[in-house]
Amino acid sequence: MMNLYISRGEGVYLMDNNGRKYLDTVNNVAHVGHENESVVEKGKSQMSILNTNSRYLHKNINELSKELLKTLPSKLSVVHFVNSGSEANELAIRMMKSHTGQSDIIVSEHGYHGNTNICVDISSYKFDGKGGVELRKYTCYSYTK
C-alpha cells in the first residue's frame, strides 16, 4: 500500500508534495472545497473577534442559526452546533434512541462515522479490522457492490 502525503488542497483537489492533483472523493471535512476564499475570510474575521466553540453565544452564531433555519421545514426549529462529525453522529444516535426507544442502526459498508466508541462500533472497516471487535447486535450495515 502506497502512503499518500498531501501538502495542500484547492477546490475539489488535493495535491501531494510533487504537485500532483488528486480528486478529493472523501472530502469529509471541507464540504465547501479546500481553500474556499469566502470561508477562509469569514473564519479569519471571526477568529480575530472571538475564537470560541458553541458553548457561548455570539451574534454571529445567532445569525447563522437564523439563516440555517430558513432553509429547513418549519417544524425543524432547533440548531445545535457541534465541533466534529464524531460528535454530530454521537448526538444523532442519542437523539434517535431517545425518540424511537430503539437502538438498531443501519450504516453503509465501509463508511466512516467517527472515532468515538459508538462510531467505531458502527464503522465496518474498524470492527472488521485488526484489533476490531465483532459486529454489534444493534448494527446492520448495507453492502455495496
PDB file of C-alpha atoms in Angstrom:
ATOM      1  CA  MET A   1       0.000   0.000   0.000  1.00  0.00           C
ATOM      2  CA  MET A   2       1.336   3.390  -1.006  1.00  0.00           C
ATOM      3  CA  ASN A   3       1.375   6.229   1.514  1.00  0.00           C
ATOM      4  CA  LEU A   4      -0.110   9.377   0.051  1.00  0.00           C
ATOM      5  CA  TYR A   5       1.325  12.575   1.509  1.00  0.00           C
ATOM      6  CA  ILE A   6      -0.943  15.544   0.891  1.00  0.00           C
ATOM      7  CA  SER A   7       0.563  19.015   1.153  1.00  0.00           C
ATOM      8  CA  ARG A   8      -2.491  21.170   0.348  1.00  0.00           C
ATOM      9  CA  GLY A   9      -5.941  21.316  -1.145  1.00  0.00           C
ATOM     10  CA  GLU A  10      -7.654  23.586  -3.637  1.00  0.00           C
ATOM     11  CA  GLY A  11     -11.328  23.375  -4.528  1.00  0.00           C
ATOM     12  CA  VAL A  12     -12.154  19.709  -5.133  1.00  0.00           C
ATOM     13  CA  TYR A  13      -8.499  18.670  -5.397  1.00  0.00           C
ATOM     14  CA  LEU A  14      -5.743  17.560  -3.044  1.00  0.00           C
ATOM     15  CA  MET A  15      -2.086  17.980  -4.008  1.00  0.00           C
ATOM     16  CA  ASP A  16       0.892  15.905  -2.965  1.00  0.00           C
ATOM     17  CA  ASN A  17       4.424  17.182  -2.322  1.00  0.00           C
ATOM     18  CA  ASN A  18       5.215  16.805  -6.040  1.00  0.00           C
ATOM     19  CA  GLY A  19       2.264  18.960  -7.115  1.00  0.00           C
ATOM     20  CA  ARG A  20       0.247  16.023  -8.463  1.00  0.00           C
ATOM     21  CA  LYS A  21      -3.511  16.611  -8.171  1.00  0.00           C
ATOM     22  CA  TYR A  22      -5.996  14.070  -6.827  1.00  0.00           C
ATOM     23  CA  LEU A  23      -9.758  14.444  -6.917  1.00  0.00           C
ATOM     24  CA  ASP A  24     -10.843  14.505  -3.263  1.00  0.00           C
ATOM     25  CA  THR A  25     -13.570  11.876  -3.179  1.00  0.00           C
ATOM     26  CA  VAL A  26     -13.556  11.701   0.615  1.00  0.00           C
ATOM     27  CA  ASN A  27     -13.880  15.391   1.472  1.00  0.00           C
ATOM     28  CA  ASN A  28     -15.043  14.617   4.981  1.00  0.00           C
ATOM     29  CA  VAL A  29     -14.024  17.996   6.353  1.00  0.00           C
ATOM     30  CA  ALA A  30     -14.004  20.679   3.675  1.00  0.00           C
ATOM     31  CA  HIS A  31     -17.521  20.332   2.300  1.00  0.00           C
ATOM     32  CA  VAL A  32     -17.278  23.691   0.560  1.00  0.00           C
ATOM     33  CA  GLY A  33     -13.977  22.871  -1.121  1.00  0.00           C
ATOM     34  CA  HIS A  34     -10.428  23.337   0.036  1.00  0.00           C
ATOM     35  CA  GLU A  35      -9.151  26.904   0.367  1.00  0.00           C
ATOM     36  CA  ASN A  36     -12.616  28.350  -0.258  1.00  0.00           C
ATOM     37  CA  GLU A  37     -11.748  32.056  -0.151  1.00  0.00           C
ATOM     38  CA  SER A  38     -15.081  33.147   1.305  1.00  0.00           C
ATOM     39  CA  VAL A  39     -14.904  30.562   4.100  1.00  0.00           C
ATOM     40  CA  VAL A  40     -11.260  31.396   4.856  1.00  0.00           C
ATOM     41  CA  GLU A  41     -12.050  35.118   5.097  1.00  0.00           C
ATOM     42  CA  LYS A  42     -15.107  34.558   7.317  1.00  0.00           C
ATOM     43  CA  GLY A  43     -13.043  32.270   9.544  1.00  0.00           C
ATOM     44  CA  LYS A  44     -10.260  34.845   9.841  1.00  0.00           C
ATOM     45  CA  SER A  45     -12.793  37.549  10.609  1.00  0.00           C
ATOM     46  CA  GLN A  46     -14.483  35.544  13.366  1.00  0.00           C
ATOM     47  CA  MET A  47     -11.193  34.380  14.887  1.00  0.00           C
ATOM     48  CA  SER A  48      -9.977  37.975  15.048  1.00  0.00           C
ATOM     49  CA  ILE A  49     -13.066  38.804  17.135  1.00  0.00           C
ATOM     50  CA  LEU A  50     -13.569  35.696  19.261  1.00  0.00           C
ATOM     51  CA  ASN A  51     -12.319  32.163  18.763  1.00  0.00           C
ATOM     52  CA  THR A  52     -14.876  30.060  20.574  1.00  0.00           C
ATOM     53  CA  ASN A  53     -16.911  26.918  20.394  1.00  0.00           C
ATOM     54  CA  SER A  54     -20.674  26.603  20.623  1.00  0.00           C
ATOM     55  CA  ARG A  55     -20.870  26.796  24.428  1.00  0.00           C
ATOM     56  CA  TYR A  56     -21.068  30.572  24.295  1.00  0.00           C
ATOM     57  CA  LEU A  57     -23.477  32.726  22.376  1.00  0.00           C
ATOM     58  CA  HIS A  58     -22.276  35.341  19.951  1.00  0.00           C
ATOM     59  CA  LYS A  59     -24.322  37.397  17.499  1.00  0.00           C
ATOM     60  CA  ASN A  60     -22.722  35.531  14.571  1.00  0.00           C
ATOM     61  CA  ILE A  61     -23.870  32.159  15.943  1.00  0.00           C
ATOM     62  CA  ASN A  62     -27.394  33.526  16.311  1.00  0.00           C
ATOM     63  CA  GLU A  63     -27.349  34.977  12.789  1.00  0.00           C
ATOM     64  CA  LEU A  64     -26.044  31.723  11.306  1.00  0.00           C
ATOM     65  CA  SER A  65     -28.738  29.770  13.154  1.00  0.00           C
ATOM     66  CA  LYS A  66     -31.455  32.000  11.709  1.00  0.00           C
ATOM     67  CA  GLU A  67     -30.058  31.625   8.185  1.00  0.00           C
ATOM     68  CA  LEU A  68     -29.848  27.834   8.530  1.00  0.00           C
ATOM     69  CA  LEU A  69     -33.412  27.616   9.839  1.00  0.00           C
ATOM     70  CA  LYS A  70     -34.672  29.492   6.773  1.00  0.00           C
ATOM     71  CA  THR A  71     -33.554  26.528   4.650  1.00  0.00           C
ATOM     72  CA  LEU A  72     -35.383  23.909   6.735  1.00  0.00           C
ATOM     73  CA  PRO A  73     -39.025  22.901   7.144  1.00  0.00           C
ATOM     74  CA  SER A  74     -40.703  24.981   9.864  1.00  0.00           C
ATOM     75  CA  LYS A  75     -41.104  22.036  12.253  1.00  0.00           C
ATOM     76  CA  LEU A  76     -37.303  21.814  12.437  1.00  0.00           C
ATOM     77  CA  SER A  77     -36.696  24.740  14.738  1.00  0.00           C
ATOM     78  CA  VAL A  78     -33.578  23.925  16.760  1.00  0.00           C
ATOM     79  CA  VAL A  79     -29.954  24.292  15.682  1.00  0.00           C
ATOM     80  CA  HIS A  80     -27.278  22.539  17.706  1.00  0.00           C
ATOM     81  CA  PHE A  81     -23.675  23.255  16.708  1.00  0.00           C
ATOM     82  CA  VAL A  82     -21.001  20.640  17.366  1.00  0.00           C
ATOM     83  CA  ASN A  83     -17.272  20.589  16.750  1.00  0.00           C
ATOM     84  CA  SER A  84     -16.850  17.380  14.745  1.00  0.00           C
ATOM     85  CA  GLY A  85     -18.537  14.697  12.701  1.00  0.00           C
ATOM     86  CA  SER A  86     -17.986  12.211  15.530  1.00  0.00           C
ATOM     87  CA  GLU A  87     -19.807  14.490  17.937  1.00  0.00           C
ATOM     88  CA  ALA A  88     -22.601  15.056  15.394  1.00  0.00           C
ATOM     89  CA  ASN A  89     -23.032  11.304  14.892  1.00  0.00           C
ATOM     90  CA  GLU A  90     -22.997  10.626  18.641  1.00  0.00           C
ATOM     91  CA  LEU A  91     -25.685  13.266  19.143  1.00  0.00           C
ATOM     92  CA  ALA A  92     -27.773  11.945  16.233  1.00  0.00           C
ATOM     93  CA  ILE A  93     -27.592   8.393  17.606  1.00  0.00           C
ATOM     94  CA  ARG A  94     -28.573   9.523  21.116  1.00  0.00           C
ATOM     95  CA  MET A  95     -31.480  11.526  19.689  1.00  0.00           C
ATOM     96  CA  MET A  96     -32.594   8.560  17.575  1.00  0.00           C
ATOM     97  CA  LYS A  97     -32.518   6.219  20.566  1.00  0.00           C
ATOM     98  CA  SER A  98     -34.386   8.714  22.743  1.00  0.00           C
ATOM     99  CA  HIS A  99     -37.037   9.428  20.103  1.00  0.00           C
ATOM    100  CA  THR A 100     -37.659   5.844  18.962  1.00  0.00           C
ATOM    101  CA  GLY A 101     -36.784   3.837  22.047  1.00  0.00           C
ATOM    102  CA  GLN A 102     -34.818   1.592  19.677  1.00  0.00           C
ATOM    103  CA  SER A 103     -31.101   1.014  19.359  1.00  0.00           C
ATOM    104  CA  ASP A 104     -30.784  -0.564  15.890  1.00  0.00           C
ATOM    105  CA  ILE A 105     -28.644   1.364  13.417  1.00  0.00           C
ATOM    106  CA  ILE A 106     -28.315   0.819   9.660  1.00  0.00           C
ATOM    107  CA  VAL A 107     -24.998   2.043   8.270  1.00  0.00           C
ATOM    108  CA  SER A 108     -23.134   1.921   4.962  1.00  0.00           C
ATOM    109  CA  GLU A 109     -20.489  -0.730   4.473  1.00  0.00           C
ATOM    110  CA  HIS A 110     -17.004   0.800   4.717  1.00  0.00           C
ATOM    111  CA  GLY A 111     -18.493   4.069   5.983  1.00  0.00           C
ATOM    112  CA  TYR A 112     -16.507   6.265   8.329  1.00  0.00           C
ATOM    113  CA  HIS A 113     -18.686   7.535  11.140  1.00  0.00           C
ATOM    114  CA  GLY A 114     -16.127   8.933  13.558  1.00  0.00           C
ATOM    115  CA  ASN A 115     -13.706   7.899  16.253  1.00  0.00           C
ATOM    116  CA  THR A 116     -15.806   7.678  19.406  1.00  0.00           C
ATOM    117  CA  ASN A 117     -16.842   4.323  20.866  1.00  0.00           C
ATOM    118  CA  ILE A 118     -20.292   4.166  19.271  1.00  0.00           C
ATOM    119  CA  CYS A 119     -18.929   5.472  15.954  1.00  0.00           C
ATOM    120  CA  VAL A 120     -16.225   2.783  15.917  1.00  0.00           C
ATOM    121  CA  ASP A 121     -18.866   0.151  16.717  1.00  0.00           C
ATOM    122  CA  ILE A 122     -20.822   1.099  13.593  1.00  0.00           C
ATOM    123  CA  SER A 123     -17.858   1.545  11.201  1.00  0.00           C
ATOM    124  CA  SER A 124     -17.268  -1.788   9.445  1.00  0.00           C
ATOM    125  CA  TYR A 125     -13.682  -1.110   8.480  1.00  0.00           C
ATOM    126  CA  LYS A 126     -12.921  -0.643  12.179  1.00  0.00           C
ATOM    127  CA  PHE A 127     -14.755  -3.566  13.746  1.00  0.00           C
ATOM    128  CA  ASP A 128     -13.753  -5.935  10.906  1.00  0.00           C
ATOM    129  CA  GLY A 129     -10.085  -4.912  11.003  1.00  0.00           C
ATOM    130  CA  LYS A 130      -7.135  -5.973  13.124  1.00  0.00           C
ATOM    131  CA  GLY A 131      -7.928  -5.409  16.787  1.00  0.00           C
ATOM    132  CA  GLY A 132     -11.580  -4.745  15.996  1.00  0.00           C
ATOM    133  CA  VAL A 133     -14.489  -6.345  17.743  1.00  0.00           C
ATOM    134  CA  GLU A 134     -17.335  -8.222  16.139  1.00  0.00           C
ATOM    135  CA  LEU A 135     -20.345  -6.546  14.606  1.00  0.00           C
ATOM    136  CA  ARG A 136     -22.529  -5.260  17.426  1.00  0.00           C
ATOM    137  CA  LYS A 137     -26.015  -6.752  17.602  1.00  0.00           C
ATOM    138  CA  TYR A 138     -27.592  -3.319  17.146  1.00  0.00           C
ATOM    139  CA  THR A 139     -25.663  -2.549  13.924  1.00  0.00           C
ATOM    140  CA  CYS A 140     -26.810  -3.627  10.479  1.00  0.00           C
ATOM    141  CA  TYR A 141     -24.825  -2.419   7.527  1.00  0.00           C
ATOM    142  CA  SER A 142     -25.835  -2.272   3.911  1.00  0.00           C
ATOM    143  CA  TYR A 143     -23.479  -3.895   1.453  1.00  0.00           C
ATOM    144  CA  THR A 144     -22.285  -2.039  -1.604  1.00  0.00           C
ATOM    145  CA  LYS A 145     -21.102  -3.663  -4.793  1.00  0.00           C
TER     146      LYS A 145
END
